[in-house]
Short mmCIF file of C-alpha atoms in Angstrom, two decimals:
data_model
loop_
_atom_site.label_atom_id
_atom_site.label_comp_id
_atom_site.label_asym_id
_atom_site.label_seq_id
_atom_site.Cartn_x
_atom_site.Cartn_y
_atom_site.Cartn_z
CA MET A 37 -52.64 -52.15 -46.91
CA PRO A 38 -50.73 -49.57 -48.88
CA ARG A 39 -47.37 -50.73 -50.21
CA ASP A 40 -45.41 -48.07 -48.35
CA ALA A 41 -47.09 -48.56 -44.98
CA PRO A 42 -44.84 -49.84 -42.20
CA LYS A 43 -45.12 -53.57 -41.57
CA PRO A 44 -46.27 -54.73 -38.17
CA SER A 45 -43.58 -56.16 -35.95
CA SER A 46 -43.83 -58.76 -33.25
CA ARG A 47 -41.00 -57.09 -31.28
CA PRO A 48 -42.13 -54.79 -28.52
CA LYS A 49 -41.46 -51.15 -29.12
CA ALA A 50 -38.73 -49.56 -27.08
CA ALA A 51 -39.95 -47.11 -24.51
CA PRO A 52 -39.27 -43.51 -25.56
CA LYS A 53 -36.29 -41.95 -23.85
CA SER A 54 -37.13 -39.52 -21.14
CA LYS A 55 -36.06 -35.98 -21.64
CA SER A 56 -33.92 -36.13 -18.54
CA SER A 57 -31.72 -38.90 -20.02
CA SER A 58 -30.89 -37.01 -23.23
CA LYS A 59 -27.90 -34.69 -23.41
CA PRO A 60 -28.72 -30.98 -23.41
CA PRO A 61 -27.93 -29.22 -26.69
CA ARG A 62 -24.46 -27.72 -26.84
CA SER A 63 -24.44 -23.94 -26.41
CA PRO A 64 -22.91 -21.69 -29.09
CA LEU A 65 -20.12 -20.84 -26.63
CA ASP A 66 -19.22 -24.51 -26.19
CA SER A 67 -19.41 -25.14 -29.94
CA TYR A 68 -17.08 -22.27 -30.81
CA ALA A 69 -14.63 -23.23 -28.06
CA ARG A 70 -14.51 -26.83 -29.29
CA ARG A 71 -14.03 -25.80 -32.92
CA ILE A 72 -11.12 -23.58 -31.92
CA ALA A 73 -9.70 -26.33 -29.69
CA ARG A 74 -9.69 -28.78 -32.60
CA ALA A 75 -7.87 -26.25 -34.77
CA ILE A 76 -5.29 -25.70 -32.02
CA ALA A 77 -4.78 -29.45 -31.54
CA ASP A 78 -4.36 -29.97 -35.31
CA ASP A 79 -2.11 -26.90 -35.68
CA ARG A 80 -4.54 -25.32 -38.16
CA PRO A 81 -5.52 -21.65 -38.52
CA LEU A 82 -8.15 -20.61 -36.02
CA PRO A 83 -11.68 -20.78 -37.51
CA PHE A 84 -12.57 -17.11 -37.25
CA GLY A 85 -15.61 -16.14 -39.27
CA ASP A 86 -18.49 -13.73 -39.47
CA ASP A 87 -20.69 -16.06 -37.38
CA LEU A 88 -18.22 -15.93 -34.48
CA GLU A 89 -17.95 -12.15 -34.69
CA VAL A 90 -21.74 -11.74 -34.72
CA TYR A 91 -22.00 -14.06 -31.72
CA CYS A 92 -19.33 -12.14 -29.79
CA GLU A 93 -20.92 -8.80 -30.60
CA SER A 94 -24.35 -9.91 -29.42
CA SER A 95 -23.36 -12.04 -26.40
CA PRO A 96 -21.56 -9.97 -23.76
CA HIS A 97 -23.51 -11.95 -21.14
CA GLU A 98 -21.38 -15.00 -22.06
CA ILE A 99 -18.12 -13.48 -20.81
CA SER A 100 -18.25 -15.05 -17.34
CA ALA A 101 -19.24 -18.42 -18.82
CA ALA A 102 -16.28 -18.28 -21.21
CA PHE A 103 -13.91 -17.56 -18.32
CA ALA A 104 -15.48 -20.38 -16.32
CA GLY A 105 -14.70 -22.68 -19.27
CA VAL A 106 -11.06 -21.60 -19.20
CA VAL A 107 -10.80 -22.24 -15.44
CA ARG A 108 -12.62 -25.58 -15.68
CA HIS A 109 -10.44 -27.10 -18.40
CA MET A 110 -6.98 -25.52 -17.87
CA PRO A 111 -4.42 -27.88 -16.27
CA PRO A 112 -3.52 -28.66 -13.58
CA ALA A 113 -7.09 -28.37 -12.24
CA GLY A 114 -8.57 -29.32 -15.62
CA GLY A 115 -7.50 -31.91 -18.12
CA ASP A 116 -7.93 -30.35 -21.58
CA GLU A 117 -5.52 -27.52 -22.33
CA ALA A 118 -6.58 -27.16 -25.98
CA LEU A 119 -10.22 -26.74 -24.96
CA ALA A 120 -9.22 -24.24 -22.26
CA PHE A 121 -7.47 -22.17 -24.92
CA GLY A 122 -10.55 -22.51 -27.11
CA TYR A 123 -12.60 -20.82 -24.41
CA LEU A 124 -9.80 -18.29 -23.91
CA VAL A 125 -9.87 -17.26 -27.58
CA VAL A 126 -13.64 -16.78 -27.44
CA LEU A 127 -13.22 -14.82 -24.20
CA GLN A 128 -10.77 -12.46 -25.87
CA ARG A 129 -13.10 -11.84 -28.80
CA LEU A 130 -16.04 -11.25 -26.41
CA LEU A 131 -13.99 -8.75 -24.42
CA GLU A 132 -12.81 -6.94 -27.54
CA HIS A 133 -16.37 -6.49 -28.79
CA LEU A 134 -17.33 -5.34 -25.30
CA ARG A 135 -14.56 -2.74 -25.41
CA TYR A 136 -15.98 -1.36 -28.65
CA ARG A 137 -19.19 -0.64 -26.72
CA VAL A 138 -17.23 0.84 -23.82
CA ASP A 139 -15.52 3.20 -26.27
CA ARG A 140 -18.92 4.29 -27.56
CA GLY A 141 -19.95 5.25 -24.04
CA TYR A 142 -22.45 2.51 -23.16
CA ASP A 143 -22.79 2.29 -19.37
CA ASP A 144 -23.89 -1.36 -19.45
CA ALA A 145 -20.67 -2.27 -21.28
CA ALA A 146 -18.54 -0.52 -18.67
CA ARG A 147 -20.41 -2.40 -15.94
CA ALA A 148 -19.90 -5.71 -17.76
CA ALA A 149 -16.14 -5.08 -18.01
CA ALA A 150 -16.02 -4.28 -14.29
CA ASP A 151 -18.12 -7.35 -13.44
CA PHE A 152 -15.75 -9.62 -15.38
CA GLN A 153 -12.73 -8.31 -13.51
CA ALA A 154 -14.60 -8.66 -10.20
CA ASP A 155 -15.24 -12.32 -11.12
CA VAL A 156 -11.50 -12.80 -11.75
CA VAL A 157 -10.68 -11.20 -8.38
CA ALA A 158 -13.13 -13.51 -6.60
CA ARG A 159 -11.58 -16.56 -8.27
CA ILE A 160 -8.06 -15.39 -7.36
CA ASP A 161 -9.07 -15.00 -3.72
CA ALA A 162 -10.77 -18.44 -3.83
CA GLY A 163 -7.57 -20.07 -5.11
CA GLU A 164 -9.07 -21.00 -8.49
CA VAL A 165 -6.61 -18.87 -10.53
CA ASP A 166 -2.90 -19.70 -10.48
CA GLY A 167 0.00 -17.64 -11.78
CA ARG A 168 -0.17 -19.00 -15.32
CA LEU A 169 -3.89 -18.33 -15.61
CA LEU A 170 -3.43 -14.85 -14.19
CA VAL A 171 -0.90 -14.10 -16.95
CA LEU A 172 -3.39 -15.34 -19.56
CA VAL A 173 -6.09 -13.05 -18.13
CA SER A 174 -3.60 -10.19 -18.30
CA GLN A 175 -2.89 -10.99 -21.95
CA VAL A 176 -6.54 -11.09 -23.06
CA LEU A 177 -7.30 -7.84 -21.26
CA HIS A 178 -4.32 -6.20 -22.95
CA GLN A 179 -5.24 -7.60 -26.37
CA SER A 180 -8.78 -6.33 -25.86
CA ASN A 181 -7.44 -2.92 -24.76
CA ILE A 182 -9.43 -3.00 -21.51
CA ALA A 183 -7.79 -1.16 -18.62
CA THR A 184 -7.14 -3.16 -15.46
CA SER A 185 -9.40 -2.24 -12.56
CA PRO A 186 -7.73 -1.14 -9.30
CA GLU A 187 -9.30 -4.18 -7.60
CA LEU A 188 -7.76 -6.63 -10.09
CA ALA A 189 -4.37 -4.90 -9.86
CA ALA A 190 -4.53 -5.20 -6.06
CA ALA A 191 -5.52 -8.88 -6.26
CA SER A 192 -2.65 -9.56 -8.67
CA GLU A 193 -0.27 -7.89 -6.24
CA ARG A 194 -1.62 -9.98 -3.35
CA TYR A 195 -1.14 -13.13 -5.40
CA ALA A 196 2.44 -12.17 -6.29
CA VAL A 197 3.29 -11.43 -2.65
CA SER A 198 1.71 -14.70 -1.52
CA ALA A 199 3.56 -16.70 -4.17
CA ALA A 200 6.87 -15.06 -3.25
CA SER A 201 6.21 -15.78 0.43
CA GLY A 202 5.58 -19.44 -0.37
CA LEU A 203 8.88 -19.67 -2.23
CA ALA A 204 10.67 -17.99 0.64
CA ASP A 205 9.26 -20.58 3.07
CA ARG A 206 10.87 -23.26 0.90
CA ASP A 207 14.04 -21.20 0.53
CA GLU A 208 13.34 -20.82 -3.22
CA ARG A 209 12.99 -17.04 -3.51
CA PRO A 210 14.63 -15.98 -6.80
CA GLY A 211 17.69 -13.82 -6.27
CA SER A 212 18.95 -11.14 -8.64
CA ASP A 213 21.05 -13.70 -10.53
CA ASP A 214 17.96 -15.88 -10.99
CA LEU A 215 15.95 -12.88 -12.23
CA PHE A 216 18.56 -12.03 -14.86
CA GLU A 217 18.64 -15.71 -15.90
CA ILE A 218 14.85 -15.66 -16.32
CA LEU A 219 15.10 -12.48 -18.40
CA GLY A 220 17.77 -14.16 -20.53
CA GLU A 221 15.36 -17.02 -21.22
CA ILE A 222 12.65 -14.51 -22.19
CA VAL A 223 15.06 -12.86 -24.63
CA GLU A 224 15.79 -16.18 -26.31
CA ASP A 225 12.13 -17.25 -26.35
CA CYS A 226 11.24 -13.95 -28.06
CA ARG A 227 13.72 -14.51 -30.92
CA ARG A 228 16.05 -11.81 -29.54
CA ASP A 229 13.68 -9.19 -30.93
CA PRO A 230 13.27 -6.14 -28.64
CA PHE A 231 9.72 -5.48 -29.87
CA VAL A 232 8.61 -9.07 -29.26
CA ILE A 233 10.18 -8.98 -25.78
CA ALA A 234 8.47 -5.71 -24.92
CA ASP A 235 5.09 -6.92 -26.26
CA ALA A 236 5.34 -10.11 -24.20
CA MET A 237 6.15 -8.18 -21.03
CA VAL A 238 3.42 -5.59 -21.63
CA GLU A 239 0.82 -8.33 -22.12
CA SER A 240 1.85 -10.44 -19.14
CA GLY A 241 2.16 -7.36 -16.91
CA HIS A 242 -1.15 -5.74 -17.86
CA THR A 243 -2.72 -6.59 -14.50
CA ALA A 244 0.39 -5.80 -12.44
CA SER A 245 0.98 -2.53 -10.61
CA ALA A 246 3.17 0.17 -12.12
CA ASP A 247 5.80 -0.47 -9.42
CA THR A 248 5.99 -4.18 -10.27
CA ARG A 249 6.25 -3.53 -13.99
CA GLY A 250 8.82 -0.82 -13.36
CA THR A 251 10.96 -3.30 -11.44
CA MET A 252 10.90 -5.77 -14.33
CA VAL A 253 11.77 -3.08 -16.88
CA ALA A 254 14.63 -1.85 -14.70
CA ALA A 255 15.94 -5.42 -14.59
CA LEU A 256 15.85 -5.47 -18.41
CA ALA A 257 17.89 -2.25 -18.56
CA LEU A 258 20.44 -3.49 -16.02
CA ALA A 259 20.85 -6.96 -17.51
CA ASP A 260 24.16 -7.80 -19.14
CA ASN A 261 22.35 -8.34 -22.41
CA ALA A 262 22.22 -5.84 -25.27
CA VAL A 263 18.85 -7.09 -26.59
CA ALA A 264 17.29 -6.78 -23.12
CA ARG A 265 18.53 -3.18 -22.87
CA SER A 266 17.07 -2.44 -26.29
CA ALA A 267 13.72 -3.78 -25.10
CA ALA A 268 13.94 -1.56 -22.01
CA VAL A 269 14.36 1.51 -24.23
CA LEU A 270 10.95 0.79 -25.78
CA PHE A 271 9.28 1.19 -22.38
CA LEU A 272 9.78 4.92 -22.70
CA LEU A 273 6.42 4.51 -24.47
CA ASP A 274 4.78 2.55 -21.65
CA PRO A 275 1.18 3.68 -21.02
CA ASP A 276 2.00 4.43 -17.36
CA PRO A 277 4.03 7.60 -16.64
CA VAL A 278 5.52 5.96 -13.52
CA VAL A 279 7.12 3.27 -15.68
CA ARG A 280 8.21 5.79 -18.34
CA ARG A 281 9.97 8.03 -15.82
CA GLY A 282 11.52 5.07 -14.00
CA VAL A 283 13.02 3.51 -17.12
CA ALA A 284 14.43 6.90 -18.23
CA HIS A 285 16.27 7.14 -14.90
CA VAL A 286 17.73 3.61 -15.20
CA LEU A 287 18.70 4.11 -18.85
CA GLY A 288 20.71 7.13 -17.74
CA GLU A 289 22.75 4.81 -15.55
CA VAL A 290 23.55 2.40 -18.41
CA ALA A 291 23.76 4.99 -21.20
CA ALA A 292 27.31 4.02 -22.14
CA ALA A 293 26.16 0.44 -22.84
CA LEU A 294 23.36 1.40 -25.22
CA SER A 295 23.69 0.74 -28.95
CA PRO A 296 23.54 3.07 -31.98
CA ALA A 297 20.07 1.65 -32.76
CA ASP A 298 18.99 2.47 -29.20
CA LEU A 299 20.11 6.07 -29.69
CA ARG A 300 18.18 6.31 -32.95
CA ARG A 301 15.05 5.11 -31.16
CA LEU A 302 15.60 7.47 -28.25
CA THR A 303 15.82 10.38 -30.67
CA ALA A 304 12.71 9.27 -32.56
CA MET A 305 10.65 8.86 -29.38
CA ARG A 306 11.80 12.07 -27.72
CA ASN A 307 8.95 14.17 -29.16
CA TRP A 308 6.45 11.34 -28.80
CA ARG A 309 6.24 11.91 -25.05
CA PRO A 310 4.41 14.64 -23.14
CA ASP A 311 6.25 17.97 -22.87
CA ASP A 312 7.06 17.52 -19.19
CA GLU A 313 8.75 14.15 -19.83
CA ARG A 314 11.10 15.14 -22.63
CA ALA A 315 13.87 16.53 -20.45
CA ASN A 316 14.66 13.13 -18.93
CA VAL A 317 14.94 11.58 -22.41
CA ASP A 318 17.23 14.46 -23.44
CA ALA A 319 19.45 13.59 -20.47
CA VAL A 320 19.74 9.97 -21.62
CA ILE A 321 20.51 11.06 -25.20
CA ARG A 322 23.27 13.40 -23.99
CA ALA A 323 24.78 10.64 -21.84
CA VAL A 324 24.81 8.21 -24.77
CA GLN A 325 26.44 10.79 -27.04
CA ALA A 326 28.98 11.65 -24.33
CA ALA A 327 30.04 7.98 -24.38
CA GLY A 328 31.01 8.42 -28.03
CA ILE A 329 28.03 6.53 -29.47
CA ALA A 330 26.53 7.83 -32.71
CA GLY A 331 22.97 7.10 -33.71
CA ALA A 332 22.40 4.42 -36.33
CA PRO A 333 20.74 5.52 -39.58
CA TRP A 334 17.15 4.47 -40.18
CA GLU A 335 16.89 1.21 -42.06
CA THR A 336 15.30 1.45 -45.48
CA GLY A 337 11.60 0.76 -45.14
CA SER A 338 8.74 1.15 -47.52
CA VAL A 339 5.04 0.54 -47.92
CA GLU A 340 3.41 -0.94 -51.01
CA SER A 341 -0.20 -0.16 -50.18
CA VAL A 342 -2.24 1.66 -47.57
CA VAL A 343 -5.96 1.17 -46.99
CA ALA A 344 -8.02 2.99 -44.40
CA SER A 345 -11.38 2.31 -42.85
CA VAL A 346 -14.05 4.96 -42.71
CA VAL A 347 -14.11 7.13 -39.59
CA ASP A 348 -16.75 5.52 -37.38
CA GLY A 349 -19.09 6.96 -34.75
CA SER A 350 -16.38 6.90 -32.08
CA LEU A 351 -14.06 8.87 -34.44
CA ALA A 352 -11.87 5.78 -34.87
CA GLN A 353 -10.06 5.02 -38.12
CA GLY A 354 -7.86 2.03 -38.90
CA PHE A 355 -5.00 1.78 -41.39
CA LEU A 356 -3.66 -1.43 -42.93
CA LEU A 357 -0.17 -1.16 -44.42
CA VAL A 358 1.54 -3.77 -46.59
CA SER A 359 5.35 -3.69 -46.77
CA PRO A 360 7.85 -5.90 -48.61
CA ALA A 361 9.87 -8.32 -46.48
CA GLY A 362 12.16 -10.22 -48.82
CA ARG A 363 10.02 -12.72 -50.70
CA LYS A 364 7.23 -12.22 -48.18
CA LYS A 365 5.06 -9.33 -47.06
CA ARG A 366 4.51 -7.71 -43.69
CA LEU A 367 1.15 -6.35 -42.53
CA SER A 368 1.12 -3.39 -40.13
CA THR A 369 -1.82 -1.59 -38.57
CA VAL A 370 -2.38 1.79 -36.98
CA LEU A 371 -5.61 2.62 -35.16
CA THR A 372 -6.44 6.26 -34.44
CA ARG A 373 -9.13 7.48 -32.07
CA SER A 374 -8.50 11.01 -30.76
CA GLY A 375 -4.87 9.89 -30.57
CA ILE A 376 -2.90 6.79 -31.50
CA ALA A 377 -4.95 3.98 -29.96
CA ASP A 378 -2.97 0.97 -31.21
CA ALA A 379 -0.21 0.00 -33.63
CA TRP A 380 1.70 -3.14 -34.49
CA SER A 381 3.61 -4.92 -37.25
CA GLY A 382 3.15 -8.63 -37.87
CA ASP A 383 5.74 -11.19 -38.85
CA PRO A 384 6.58 -11.62 -42.55
CA GLU A 385 4.02 -13.88 -44.22
CA PRO A 386 3.37 -15.27 -47.71
CA ARG A 387 1.53 -12.91 -50.03
CA ARG A 388 -1.62 -15.06 -49.99
CA ALA A 389 -1.84 -14.89 -46.20
CA ILE A 390 -1.57 -11.10 -46.32
CA GLU A 391 -4.24 -10.89 -49.01
CA ALA A 392 -6.53 -13.12 -46.93
CA GLY A 393 -6.02 -10.83 -43.93
CA LEU A 394 -6.89 -7.77 -45.99
CA ALA A 395 -9.97 -9.47 -47.40
CA GLN A 396 -11.17 -10.37 -43.91
CA ALA A 397 -10.64 -6.78 -42.75
CA GLU A 398 -12.61 -5.44 -45.72
CA MET A 399 -15.50 -7.76 -44.87
CA SER A 400 -15.74 -6.35 -41.33
CA ALA A 401 -15.53 -2.66 -42.31
CA PRO A 402 -15.50 -0.67 -45.57
CA THR A 403 -11.99 0.37 -46.60
CA LEU A 404 -10.52 2.68 -49.21
CA ALA A 405 -7.02 2.95 -50.66
CA VAL A 406 -5.33 6.14 -49.43
CA SER A 407 -2.04 7.87 -50.15
CA ARG A 408 1.10 7.77 -48.04
CA PRO A 409 0.91 11.55 -47.41
CA TYR A 410 -2.61 11.12 -46.05
CA LEU A 411 -1.35 8.43 -43.67
CA ASP A 412 1.59 10.60 -42.56
CA ARG A 413 -0.59 13.66 -41.92
CA THR A 414 -3.17 11.64 -39.99
CA VAL A 415 -0.55 9.92 -37.81
CA ALA A 416 1.15 13.26 -37.10
CA HIS A 417 -2.17 14.82 -36.07
CA HIS A 418 -3.07 11.97 -33.72
CA LEU A 419 0.46 11.93 -32.31
CA ALA A 420 -0.09 15.56 -31.34
CA LEU A 421 -3.35 14.64 -29.62
CA THR A 422 -1.70 11.72 -27.81
CA THR A 423 1.28 13.66 -26.48
CA GLU A 424 -0.95 16.19 -24.73
CA GLY A 425 -0.84 13.83 -21.75
CA GLN A 426 0.19 10.36 -22.85
CA ALA A 427 2.64 8.43 -25.02
CA PRO A 428 1.66 6.39 -28.09
CA PRO A 429 1.85 2.58 -27.98
CA LEU A 430 5.36 1.23 -28.48
CA GLY A 431 4.14 -0.65 -31.57
CA LEU A 432 4.02 2.69 -33.41
CA LEU A 433 7.82 2.79 -33.42
CA GLN A 434 7.90 -0.70 -34.90
CA VAL A 435 5.51 0.39 -37.66
CA ALA A 436 7.61 3.51 -38.30
CA GLU A 437 10.75 1.40 -38.69
CA THR A 438 8.94 -1.09 -40.93
CA ILE A 439 7.74 1.53 -43.43
CA GLY A 440 10.59 4.03 -43.03
CA ALA A 441 8.60 6.78 -41.33
CA ALA A 442 11.57 8.59 -39.82
CA ASP A 443 9.81 11.95 -39.96
CA TRP A 444 6.66 11.08 -37.95
CA GLN A 445 6.41 13.96 -35.47
CA PRO A 446 3.40 15.48 -33.65
CA ALA A 447 1.69 18.10 -35.82
CA ARG A 448 -1.97 19.02 -35.56
CA MET A 449 -4.00 19.44 -38.73
CA ASP A 450 -5.55 22.83 -39.28
CA PHE A 451 -9.08 21.81 -40.26
#
């Protein structure tokens, strides 16, 4: 007998396990969600990597499964909030990659986006989606830049009416004082920063109707809170003209209570709106000036470096801007695509974190250092394209204030 041969054993061999008793292999979706959940539970950075991006780009069919994971695990129906948010993060990345395909004109991508929202509507009507989960769906759709379908907006409205009716039956309907108290809590939760407040309300209201969002913005303007009024001013750049016109009317009523910084922003945004909407902003500006309020000067802002991506097949180009923020740095982005598609400024972060963000961006798309004049000319051109019928995202004003771009005005390039 060879030395390395197995020795015979008097013990009977265990019967092989049947395939039905073994656990099925974990799917990539489940694995990514659990990895992200562990990072959330341990308060670590989310484990984004090339493998996740490749998976999300190639797996639009997993969108409904990701949403089912959110619904299954989110309390109170589920029992694992971290895992629910793990699925939610994957869902957002899946939807964002789907939107890239929608922008490139793929019909199957548009159908997939519609099918996802139809799934959400069906779950709302079945009572599987509560108010908190509906807000989270609104946020991921906004972050993915996917427009809300009329059916989802209608379902959201039905849910809001039903919830309000239930409160009324228990004599718990919020009154105007309660609404202003809630808005005051939002102001404090958002660090008393008008841009953070506006971003939070835009995200949570993405699936709501224009009338509902207009009501909330009007409440911001009428609140006895200067920061809330400053946030309301920013909604002059809301994507919906109904909201833009409504907030201009309400701001006219409270013009005497606006601040010098509000007047500076009003003046900056005046030419950022379509031609037929500028008169109502002019009326607010005149009312503020008639109250003896002078516009605040622009704060000193600067940019240390600007890198731009190549112009891709959908004519999109992204800019990454690094600005000083005390001992830290601030990263801002502007995305152009036949107009200003997106813009935002992040919180101040350590230099290493900013460098890591830039490195990750360079891995996903080739970038090239460009000059400040090139950035200014490109933004001005796309502002001109945007204002032909829309308003740019409110984050563009935040970027302008961060880098000191007081002279950004619509101006087409003559190619």
